[in-house]
XYZ file of C-alpha atoms in Angstrom:
670
model
C 67.811 27.370 -9.832
C 70.325 26.252 -11.968
C 71.742 27.385 -15.503
C 71.844 25.134 -18.621
C 74.805 25.158 -21.124
C 74.380 27.990 -23.529
C 72.736 28.577 -27.002
C 73.363 30.108 -30.314
C 71.196 33.958 -29.970
C 72.067 37.374 -28.674
C 69.264 39.779 -28.783
C 69.852 43.684 -29.456
C 72.178 45.168 -27.283
C 70.795 48.873 -26.985
C 70.871 49.818 -23.377
C 73.400 47.356 -22.014
C 74.167 48.745 -18.542
C 76.847 45.956 -18.257
C 79.477 46.847 -15.285
C 83.250 45.473 -15.423
C 85.006 45.074 -12.727
C 82.920 46.929 -10.504
C 82.404 46.285 -6.709
C 78.449 44.719 -6.309
C 75.875 46.748 -4.006
C 72.094 45.373 -3.616
C 70.692 48.952 -5.579
C 73.433 47.610 -8.765
C 71.943 43.751 -8.073
C 68.725 45.154 -8.587
C 69.529 46.979 -11.362
C 71.137 44.634 -13.266
C 69.467 40.940 -12.461
C 66.212 38.978 -14.521
C 64.460 36.364 -12.187
C 64.219 32.779 -12.406
C 62.069 30.487 -10.416
C 60.735 33.493 -8.632
C 64.533 34.901 -7.358
C 66.658 37.424 -8.736
C 69.506 36.714 -10.206
C 72.434 38.173 -11.915
C 74.973 36.525 -14.635
C 78.778 37.039 -13.449
C 82.036 36.601 -15.625
C 85.215 35.972 -14.104
C 87.908 36.763 -16.144
C 90.895 35.109 -15.251
C 93.161 35.973 -17.181
C 92.300 39.834 -16.746
C 91.910 39.459 -12.860
C 88.551 41.149 -13.146
C 85.164 39.800 -13.502
C 81.936 40.928 -15.950
C 78.790 41.673 -14.436
C 76.242 41.423 -17.403
C 73.121 42.735 -17.838
C 70.322 40.361 -17.978
C 67.920 41.490 -20.209
C 70.709 42.070 -22.951
C 72.501 39.196 -22.083
C 70.747 35.709 -21.584
C 73.715 33.646 -22.297
C 77.529 33.453 -20.713
C 79.231 31.980 -23.790
C 77.700 34.257 -26.384
C 78.732 37.636 -24.083
C 82.794 36.059 -23.603
C 82.669 35.378 -27.292
C 81.498 38.470 -29.187
C 82.021 40.630 -26.610
C 85.298 39.292 -24.729
C 86.926 37.422 -27.476
C 85.729 39.487 -30.498
C 83.936 36.088 -32.762
C 80.507 36.562 -34.355
C 77.911 34.037 -33.476
C 78.235 32.000 -36.947
C 82.135 31.458 -35.563
C 80.974 30.362 -32.056
C 78.285 28.148 -33.488
C 80.594 25.795 -35.629
C 82.308 24.867 -32.500
C 79.960 25.664 -29.852
C 80.669 22.125 -27.999
C 84.457 23.109 -27.779
C 84.089 26.221 -26.965
C 81.267 25.254 -23.682
C 84.071 22.731 -23.027
C 86.989 25.366 -22.446
C 84.956 27.264 -20.518
C 83.010 25.206 -18.173
C 85.803 21.539 -18.426
C 89.057 22.125 -18.717
C 90.860 22.078 -15.061
C 92.917 25.652 -16.739
C 90.518 27.593 -18.024
C 90.608 31.728 -18.342
C 86.960 32.320 -17.613
C 85.124 31.438 -14.235
C 81.174 31.395 -15.576
C 78.061 31.685 -12.723
C 74.707 33.461 -11.126
C 73.974 35.307 -8.514
C 71.102 34.731 -6.628
C 69.082 36.461 -4.092
C 67.725 34.605 -0.974
C 65.974 35.971 2.198
C 66.245 33.990 5.163
C 63.881 34.276 8.330
C 65.360 34.874 11.112
C 64.275 34.432 14.953
C 63.245 38.107 15.415
C 60.847 37.752 12.065
C 63.081 39.647 10.352
C 63.631 38.251 6.709
C 67.232 38.783 5.889
C 69.144 38.725 1.933
C 71.553 36.725 1.512
C 73.279 35.434 -2.084
C 73.932 32.577 -3.344
C 76.611 31.501 -6.067
C 76.889 28.186 -8.233
C 77.897 27.249 -11.406
C 76.340 25.617 -14.134
C 75.047 21.760 -13.678
C 77.618 20.893 -16.089
C 80.610 22.614 -14.849
C 83.487 20.157 -13.983
C 85.399 22.958 -11.493
C 87.675 21.141 -9.621
C 88.094 22.086 -5.471
C 90.472 24.989 -5.634
C 88.874 26.465 -8.691
C 85.485 26.138 -6.940
C 87.441 28.134 -4.373
C 88.917 30.537 -6.008
C 85.527 31.535 -7.798
C 83.772 31.981 -4.130
C 86.828 33.940 -3.109
C 86.867 36.427 -5.969
C 83.562 36.861 -5.375
C 83.633 37.331 -2.200
C 85.885 40.360 -2.217
C 83.732 42.080 -4.928
C 80.439 41.814 -2.964
C 78.682 44.165 -0.079
C 80.299 42.602 3.263
C 77.062 43.100 4.709
C 75.615 40.296 2.481
C 76.382 36.611 3.294
C 77.475 34.845 0.372
C 76.994 30.946 -0.296
C 78.376 28.096 -2.792
C 76.323 26.240 -3.809
C 77.188 23.297 -5.877
C 75.608 22.508 -8.945
C 76.050 18.583 -9.486
C 77.453 15.992 -7.399
C 80.645 16.209 -9.043
C 81.279 19.330 -7.302
C 80.118 18.163 -3.842
C 82.713 15.672 -3.646
C 85.502 18.052 -5.153
C 83.912 20.788 -2.082
C 84.429 18.287 0.667
C 88.323 18.699 0.935
C 87.790 22.587 1.294
C 87.160 24.471 4.567
C 83.033 25.279 5.548
C 84.401 28.048 7.332
C 86.473 29.612 4.593
C 83.523 28.536 1.365
C 80.447 28.667 3.160
C 77.775 26.151 0.844
C 74.466 25.217 1.036
C 72.548 22.381 -0.953
C 70.096 22.583 -3.901
C 67.777 20.270 -1.763
C 68.341 23.069 1.737
C 67.699 25.943 -0.763
C 64.525 24.699 -2.679
C 63.274 21.339 -0.705
C 61.484 23.798 1.362
C 59.799 26.532 -1.496
C 56.346 27.559 -1.608
C 55.375 26.844 -5.084
C 57.048 24.273 -7.056
C 56.304 23.186 -11.035
C 55.037 19.534 -11.510
C 53.684 20.061 -14.863
C 53.482 22.832 -16.643
C 49.955 24.549 -18.355
C 47.152 26.845 -18.047
C 43.440 26.216 -17.450
C 40.340 28.033 -16.227
C 38.395 26.879 -14.188
C 36.772 26.590 -10.961
C 38.932 25.623 -7.824
C 37.747 23.069 -5.055
C 39.597 23.086 -2.058
C 39.642 20.131 -0.003
C 41.669 19.811 3.139
C 41.394 15.979 3.611
C 40.520 12.617 1.817
C 37.299 12.748 3.424
C 36.152 15.935 2.392
C 36.834 15.378 -1.595
C 35.347 11.798 -0.985
C 31.914 13.121 -0.051
C 32.095 15.557 -3.197
C 34.299 13.336 -6.037
C 31.020 12.707 -7.819
C 29.874 15.847 -8.745
C 33.608 16.948 -10.410
C 33.300 17.822 -13.663
C 35.693 19.107 -16.420
C 35.782 22.416 -15.970
C 36.502 21.484 -11.942
C 40.545 22.377 -10.570
C 40.937 20.075 -7.480
C 43.441 21.375 -4.811
C 43.518 19.005 -1.819
C 46.764 17.753 0.372
C 47.309 15.215 -1.790
C 45.713 14.005 -4.852
C 43.948 10.394 -5.369
C 45.360 8.130 -7.849
C 41.647 7.546 -8.625
C 41.222 11.602 -9.504
C 39.109 12.082 -12.421
C 39.605 13.543 -15.451
C 39.849 17.223 -15.040
C 40.526 20.447 -15.975
C 44.052 21.137 -13.235
C 45.498 19.748 -10.104
C 47.265 21.275 -6.894
C 48.750 19.479 -4.319
C 49.655 21.551 -1.288
C 52.247 18.936 0.644
C 55.358 18.118 -1.271
C 54.798 15.254 -3.705
C 56.792 13.999 -7.543
C 56.659 14.527 -11.195
C 56.890 10.719 -11.055
C 53.793 10.207 -8.788
C 50.702 8.390 -10.936
C 48.969 11.847 -10.699
C 51.416 14.143 -12.316
C 51.758 11.373 -14.785
C 48.484 11.397 -15.395
C 47.907 14.871 -15.384
C 51.395 15.551 -17.842
C 49.309 12.324 -20.258
C 46.004 14.845 -19.938
C 47.986 18.143 -20.699
C 46.736 19.489 -17.768
C 48.588 22.038 -14.839
C 50.120 20.467 -11.589
C 51.806 21.875 -9.020
C 52.625 21.994 -5.351
C 51.391 25.281 -3.835
C 52.142 25.487 0.322
C 50.716 28.306 0.725
C 47.359 27.958 -0.452
C 45.724 28.459 2.706
C 46.360 32.185 2.648
C 45.653 32.651 -0.905
C 42.474 30.996 -0.467
C 41.506 33.067 3.067
C 43.339 36.039 1.040
C 41.111 36.237 -2.650
C 38.420 34.516 -1.611
C 39.405 31.262 -3.909
C 37.718 28.347 -3.233
C 34.890 27.937 -5.687
C 35.704 30.920 -7.461
C 36.485 30.874 -11.266
C 40.321 31.515 -11.225
C 43.094 31.355 -14.073
C 45.747 29.139 -13.422
C 49.116 28.808 -14.730
C 52.319 26.567 -13.874
C 55.537 27.512 -15.768
C 58.649 26.086 -14.626
C 59.739 29.845 -12.957
C 56.376 30.968 -11.796
C 52.784 29.513 -10.276
C 49.672 31.547 -10.258
C 46.015 31.443 -9.394
C 44.254 34.745 -10.678
C 40.425 34.935 -9.887
C 38.409 35.672 -12.532
C 35.285 38.491 -12.091
C 33.009 36.187 -13.583
C 32.705 32.299 -15.405
C 34.706 32.229 -18.101
C 33.065 31.149 -21.859
C 34.878 27.372 -21.315
C 34.722 24.748 -24.286
C 34.962 21.355 -23.501
C 39.026 20.532 -23.643
C 39.693 18.223 -26.534
C 39.674 15.309 -24.950
C 36.073 14.948 -24.912
C 36.430 15.233 -28.712
C 39.357 12.614 -28.384
C 39.051 9.037 -29.628
C 41.215 6.560 -29.048
C 42.680 4.263 -31.475
C 43.027 0.287 -30.392
C 44.275 -2.633 -31.938
C 41.739 -5.465 -32.757
C 43.170 -8.086 -29.842
C 44.624 -11.716 -30.656
C 42.241 -13.712 -29.258
C 43.471 -17.419 -31.144
C 45.889 -19.957 -29.966
C 48.423 -17.564 -27.915
C 50.686 -19.453 -25.525
C 51.867 -18.872 -22.528
C 55.186 -17.389 -23.756
C 58.469 -17.355 -21.622
C 59.233 -13.362 -21.769
C 62.453 -13.631 -23.050
C 60.715 -15.037 -26.260
C 57.606 -11.949 -27.168
C 58.826 -8.968 -28.906
C 57.048 -5.761 -29.905
C 55.304 -7.165 -32.153
C 53.596 -10.037 -29.647
C 51.469 -6.702 -28.048
C 48.013 -7.800 -29.685
C 47.978 -10.842 -28.284
C 50.200 -9.769 -24.771
C 50.104 -6.422 -24.072
C 52.251 -3.628 -24.535
C 54.031 -3.831 -21.107
C 55.089 -7.558 -21.255
C 55.703 -7.378 -25.649
C 58.229 -4.156 -23.847
C 59.864 -6.058 -21.922
C 59.873 -9.289 -24.278
C 62.098 -6.694 -26.651
C 64.394 -5.516 -23.618
C 65.173 -9.450 -23.226
C 65.731 -9.019 -26.872
C 68.710 -6.212 -26.761
C 69.898 -7.416 -24.092
C 70.823 -10.459 -25.496
C 71.317 -10.414 -29.085
C 73.360 -6.752 -28.395
C 72.691 -6.134 -32.054
C 69.652 -2.821 -31.965
C 70.859 0.832 -32.694
C 70.761 2.230 -29.616
C 72.165 5.808 -30.472
C 69.427 7.227 -32.180
C 68.907 9.616 -29.677
C 72.212 10.996 -29.957
C 72.677 11.510 -33.900
C 69.961 13.533 -33.807
C 70.502 17.366 -34.858
C 70.939 19.735 -32.046
C 70.750 22.943 -33.812
C 73.853 24.182 -33.987
C 75.159 20.791 -33.559
C 74.802 18.282 -36.661
C 74.550 16.048 -33.093
C 75.755 14.697 -29.743
C 77.990 11.839 -30.998
C 81.055 13.313 -29.532
C 79.269 13.295 -26.264
C 78.153 10.075 -26.284
C 81.327 9.118 -27.016
C 83.319 10.969 -23.723
C 79.794 8.925 -21.594
C 80.993 6.052 -22.917
C 84.989 6.475 -22.624
C 85.496 6.033 -26.594
C 86.584 9.367 -27.717
C 87.053 9.571 -31.051
C 85.385 6.141 -31.497
C 83.563 5.923 -35.437
C 79.139 5.678 -35.011
C 79.638 1.846 -35.809
C 81.651 1.426 -33.231
C 79.754 3.828 -30.326
C 77.115 1.350 -31.631
C 78.412 -1.863 -30.615
C 80.069 0.485 -26.999
C 76.357 1.479 -26.320
C 74.963 -2.087 -26.539
C 77.459 -3.245 -24.352
C 76.805 -0.253 -21.932
C 73.566 -1.189 -21.648
C 73.902 -4.930 -21.321
C 76.705 -5.054 -18.705
C 74.195 -2.204 -16.606
C 70.794 -3.657 -16.323
C 68.845 -7.332 -16.405
C 65.220 -8.182 -17.588
C 63.145 -9.694 -15.682
C 62.460 -13.477 -15.837
C 59.056 -14.907 -15.856
C 55.829 -15.809 -18.175
C 52.879 -13.461 -19.921
C 49.577 -14.938 -20.064
C 48.030 -14.242 -23.568
C 44.405 -12.250 -23.810
C 43.513 -15.604 -25.506
C 43.295 -17.046 -21.463
C 41.341 -13.896 -19.932
C 38.838 -14.374 -23.031
C 38.390 -17.800 -22.001
C 37.627 -17.336 -18.826
C 34.863 -14.254 -19.697
C 33.500 -16.785 -21.984
C 33.444 -19.521 -19.658
C 30.568 -17.815 -17.481
C 27.428 -16.548 -18.050
C 27.133 -14.669 -15.279
C 29.825 -12.938 -16.345
C 28.639 -12.671 -20.027
C 25.065 -11.416 -18.429
C 27.208 -8.654 -16.152
C 29.906 -7.138 -18.883
C 26.256 -7.035 -21.186
C 24.572 -5.080 -18.197
C 27.434 -2.848 -18.159
C 27.832 -1.839 -21.920
C 23.965 -1.128 -22.118
C 24.432 1.299 -19.455
C 27.955 2.502 -21.877
C 25.963 3.166 -24.710
C 22.526 4.734 -22.994
C 25.391 6.836 -21.239
C 23.720 5.715 -17.588
C 26.237 6.965 -15.242
C 24.092 6.808 -12.534
C 24.916 2.686 -12.233
C 27.979 2.187 -13.879
C 29.815 2.123 -11.001
C 27.424 0.150 -9.380
C 27.463 -2.645 -12.368
C 31.486 -2.043 -12.607
C 31.715 -3.119 -8.661
C 29.638 -6.382 -9.034
C 31.537 -7.627 -11.885
C 34.456 -6.859 -10.462
C 33.232 -8.843 -7.335
C 32.211 -11.754 -10.055
C 35.383 -11.834 -11.224
C 37.232 -12.007 -8.438
C 35.200 -15.101 -6.919
C 34.250 -17.051 -10.257
C 36.104 -20.495 -10.878
C 38.886 -20.424 -13.874
C 38.129 -23.388 -15.810
C 40.401 -26.479 -15.486
C 41.984 -25.540 -18.997
C 42.949 -22.156 -18.233
C 44.587 -22.862 -14.456
C 46.612 -25.920 -16.155
C 47.843 -23.441 -18.414
C 48.779 -20.791 -15.614
C 49.805 -23.103 -12.701
C 51.826 -25.091 -15.334
C 54.049 -21.889 -16.960
C 55.333 -21.345 -13.788
C 55.598 -24.600 -12.132
C 58.966 -24.789 -11.498
C 58.385 -21.207 -8.760
C 55.468 -22.711 -7.254
C 57.033 -25.965 -5.986
C 59.882 -24.415 -4.183
C 57.125 -21.763 -2.621
C 58.949 -18.729 -4.262
C 57.640 -14.824 -3.855
C 55.808 -14.087 -7.388
C 54.505 -11.179 -8.325
C 51.326 -10.441 -11.168
C 51.590 -7.590 -13.235
C 48.879 -6.219 -15.123
C 49.602 -5.946 -19.643
C 46.537 -4.746 -20.947
C 45.843 -3.669 -24.567
C 43.970 -0.760 -22.957
C 47.101 0.911 -21.642
C 50.862 2.515 -22.850
C 49.045 4.170 -25.680
C 49.259 7.399 -27.484
C 46.901 9.878 -25.862
C 45.949 7.288 -23.385
C 48.716 6.293 -20.205
C 46.336 4.728 -18.129
C 49.115 5.109 -15.103
C 48.204 3.269 -12.210
C 45.008 2.561 -12.750
C 45.228 -1.718 -13.557
C 46.361 -3.552 -10.717
C 49.771 -5.076 -9.420
C 50.208 -7.994 -6.752
C 53.333 -8.761 -5.311
C 52.886 -11.133 -2.433
C 51.807 -13.991 -4.123
C 53.199 -17.501 -3.134
C 51.514 -20.815 -3.990
C 49.188 -21.931 -7.485
C 45.549 -20.280 -4.793
C 46.879 -16.799 -4.122
C 48.523 -17.605 -8.011
C 44.634 -17.470 -9.491
C 43.284 -15.265 -6.829
C 45.970 -12.594 -7.809
C 45.602 -13.619 -11.856
C 41.432 -13.086 -11.204
C 42.469 -9.590 -9.389
C 44.329 -8.174 -12.151
C 41.953 -9.384 -14.480
C 38.542 -7.802 -12.190
C 41.092 -4.482 -12.595
C 40.075 -4.421 -16.372
C 36.294 -3.340 -15.230
C 37.281 -1.142 -11.814
C 34.308 2.157 -12.233
C 37.248 4.638 -12.672
C 39.194 2.272 -15.664
C 35.409 1.899 -17.647
C 35.063 5.478 -17.134
C 37.887 6.337 -18.310
C 38.120 4.264 -21.296
C 34.680 5.391 -22.211
C 35.963 8.675 -22.455
C 38.126 8.352 -24.935
C 36.070 5.955 -27.116
C 37.697 2.418 -26.115
C 35.061 -0.179 -26.777
C 34.402 -2.466 -23.386
C 34.831 -4.991 -26.309
C 37.970 -4.857 -27.506
C 39.493 -4.529 -24.160
C 41.329 -7.576 -22.559
C 44.131 -8.357 -19.897
C 46.827 -9.946 -20.661
C 49.124 -10.750 -16.891
C 52.952 -10.779 -16.520
C 53.732 -13.397 -14.071
C 57.619 -12.883 -12.255
C 59.575 -14.630 -9.437
C 59.634 -11.516 -6.655
C 63.696 -9.865 -6.975
C 63.792 -8.279 -3.318
C 65.428 -4.549 -3.571
C 67.681 -2.263 -1.728
C 66.329 0.586 -3.735
C 63.619 0.595 -6.238
C 61.973 4.120 -8.470
C 61.216 5.210 -11.718
C 63.690 7.029 -14.454
C 62.091 9.124 -16.838
C 64.227 9.544 -19.584
C 63.052 13.203 -19.822
C 62.947 16.550 -17.741
C 59.047 16.728 -17.099
C 58.775 20.213 -15.836
C 61.118 21.518 -19.383
C 60.174 19.962 -21.893
C 62.713 21.553 -23.984
C 65.425 20.324 -21.621
C 67.459 17.957 -23.987
C 70.145 16.380 -21.628
C 68.379 15.526 -18.552
C 66.700 12.510 -17.203
C 64.462 12.399 -14.499
C 65.144 9.671 -11.276
C 63.048 8.995 -8.199
C 63.969 6.509 -6.152
C 63.266 5.041 -2.141
C 64.084 1.790 -0.009
C 62.408 -0.977 -1.468
C 59.979 -1.529 -4.012
C 59.589 0.907 -6.972
C 55.775 1.343 -6.241
C 56.285 3.702 -2.964
C 57.871 6.281 -5.289
C 54.223 6.276 -7.332
C 51.481 5.070 -4.940
C 52.999 8.267 -3.040
C 53.689 6.111 -0.097
C 56.531 8.078 0.561
C 58.463 11.234 -0.392
C 61.333 9.413 -2.831
C 65.113 11.149 -3.520
C 64.745 13.151 -6.154
C 67.627 13.362 -9.524
C 68.695 15.035 -12.531
C 71.467 13.213 -14.231
C 72.786 15.009 -17.561
C 73.039 12.442 -20.594
C 74.774 15.076 -22.895
C 77.880 16.685 -20.961
C 77.162 14.153 -17.992
C 76.684 14.751 -13.754
C 74.129 14.424 -11.506
C 72.423 16.558 -9.336
C 69.925 15.808 -6.120
C 66.937 17.860 -6.134
C 65.075 16.414 -3.126
C 66.551 14.174 -0.102
C 62.912 13.410 0.090
C 61.418 11.513 3.438
C 64.734 10.733 4.507
C 66.043 13.442 5.036
C 69.763 12.631 3.824
C 71.370 12.057 0.651
C 72.432 8.651 -0.964
C 75.644 7.940 -0.553
C 78.194 9.146 -3.260
C 78.883 5.953 -4.476
C 75.674 4.943 -5.194
C 74.653 8.038 -7.216
C 77.228 7.240 -9.633
C 75.682 4.017 -9.930
C 72.337 5.685 -10.747
C 74.283 8.246 -13.683
C 75.536 4.853 -14.900
C 70.976 3.704 -15.202
C 70.181 6.587 -16.422
C 72.407 6.964 -19.516
C 71.353 3.125 -19.692
C 67.285 4.878 -19.763
C 68.386 7.692 -22.376
C 70.411 4.744 -24.200
C 67.474 2.560 -24.352
C 64.915 5.892 -25.896
C 66.646 5.713 -28.606
C 64.710 1.738 -29.371
C 61.419 1.960 -27.843
C 60.846 5.378 -28.762
C 57.948 4.554 -31.718
C 60.131 5.910 -34.721
C 61.164 8.714 -33.043
C 63.777 8.951 -30.428
C 62.914 11.838 -28.676
C 59.924 10.356 -27.065
C 60.732 9.742 -23.280
C 60.421 6.423 -21.675
C 59.032 5.736 -18.327
C 61.070 2.799 -16.576
C 60.177 1.061 -12.987
C 63.693 -0.793 -11.743
C 64.894 -2.146 -8.564
C 68.665 -2.622 -7.693
C 69.273 -5.482 -5.662
C 72.106 -5.822 -2.985
C 74.562 -6.554 -4.551
C 74.710 -3.724 -6.732
C 72.372 -5.038 -9.690
C 69.877 -2.933 -11.122
C 66.556 -5.085 -12.599
C 63.719 -2.777 -15.028
C 60.412 -3.746 -14.515
C 58.859 -1.845 -16.314
C 59.707 -0.328 -20.062
C 56.652 2.157 -20.904
C 55.895 5.208 -23.241
C 56.326 8.542 -20.749
C 53.193 10.671 -21.708
C 53.651 13.943 -21.981
């Protein structure tokens, strides 16, 4: 649980039970507290000048700063809003501040004897920059006024506070880290939403596979970890930890369906007889519920059953194989969005002329913009807008690199397909089956076509164009990566995350041709064919571009999305996952990654989960990741398709030398 910085708006104060100066007992805590993320919590304000504290009635005072401004300092809300950022800085960032703001939350811990014992946790907002002495003072002040029978722990709210506390004795200031407190929580929101449907609970992959063919749009599937090829249904439930950036959650986000981790599902199913029952499934950041319905609801087919995705006509004329740095966004109709975005990234880095400040120029009421915060993040206080544009472009170019490589156009895929009568005949049969919606044969036809694509010789003209484009790399025997770049992905309402293939272990011309055919064949997988058919994308209009890159060994790899996936209204934070090695390990669920939130407005970051490793990354690495996170936010301004609030999904890797390479920049469906 972490506070957000306070915004405008104070509710009616009638019935206010706020207490000033009293010692805190458990009954008083419960009388004043609200509930957040399943835990009772109470806002506190320490007034250092008056040497007292205020225990806020949560129902009346949801925001610290509004209470301080109006009830302590006598300001009006209009006066507060007129200078909100400066006021926030005075209470969250001034080392000589008068007020210390925080939250007390109540938790329980099960002792070896089986008895649950309550304890309190004290924390500040995520953007608070309290130094070590202030954190110690805050903790000791509260400790002296809380019932001594209740253990009290301090939870650092960000990496800066963790570093500051390193010099403070844990005996004097006992503490707990966020991932230690919440890493084992029973229920975790992955994608908020609500659905009514039939719960299908599978305790393993084999059990799921036996029933997969009969799953329908009204089913809510629960199992330890959902497979990437899960069909489009009403909701997902994972019973073991996963990340909001897994392929399945990207699908849930794009489809607008609820998804959560529910580790006590066995208990719920047994207690309420939920398996096979009709349920109402609600996922919120602070609450996840499964309610059994007394009868089957009057369900309406979801909107996506009528959804039709518009796809631009692919250009199949004489487009050459091009080096990635020669592509621009407008080339997506010949090479695919993924390749075009990488080409545009090269342009942004090389020209340094793109305006990367649009996200920060947007009004965030009551603020006219966030340019002052951007200036602080770039180390340019007081800079003009023009200077900030230059500094933003410089920061991006200094921090990240774009991959070198080539893009194979749709034209080569078209030449390959039309070179084989057998392929043409197989495609004709599949098109007929789709038109007739003969779903009993679509999968088998798709699998046969995939096998045929992988085994059909590539015409000499096409083979020469491919091998000639990377002749130097082939001659040196270097390892190559071959990635998909279809025109049927990264579309509004249709992300297609994870449904097309990439091959990362390619050496030599023979393996290169095999890898290209494998990527082409992935356009005909049963799953991809069905998904496109559901939204009206014709097989005739679908082509595959291919990206060929030199393999870059990575010490660390991951995914950055320039939003907070579980809080759609959070304009401050971006979400970053990473693990050792390739970024593919993050999205395919091979390991549970490190998970971080980085604040790109006020600055700072915090660890959400340390993943399978069991320990956090070094402070220097986390600082580098904060820099990468800001760069992702800046790129969002340029790649946001006209809306700087449209989030990006960025796959990246970090070399042993600490250099960041971006291997994919795509829209994040949410």
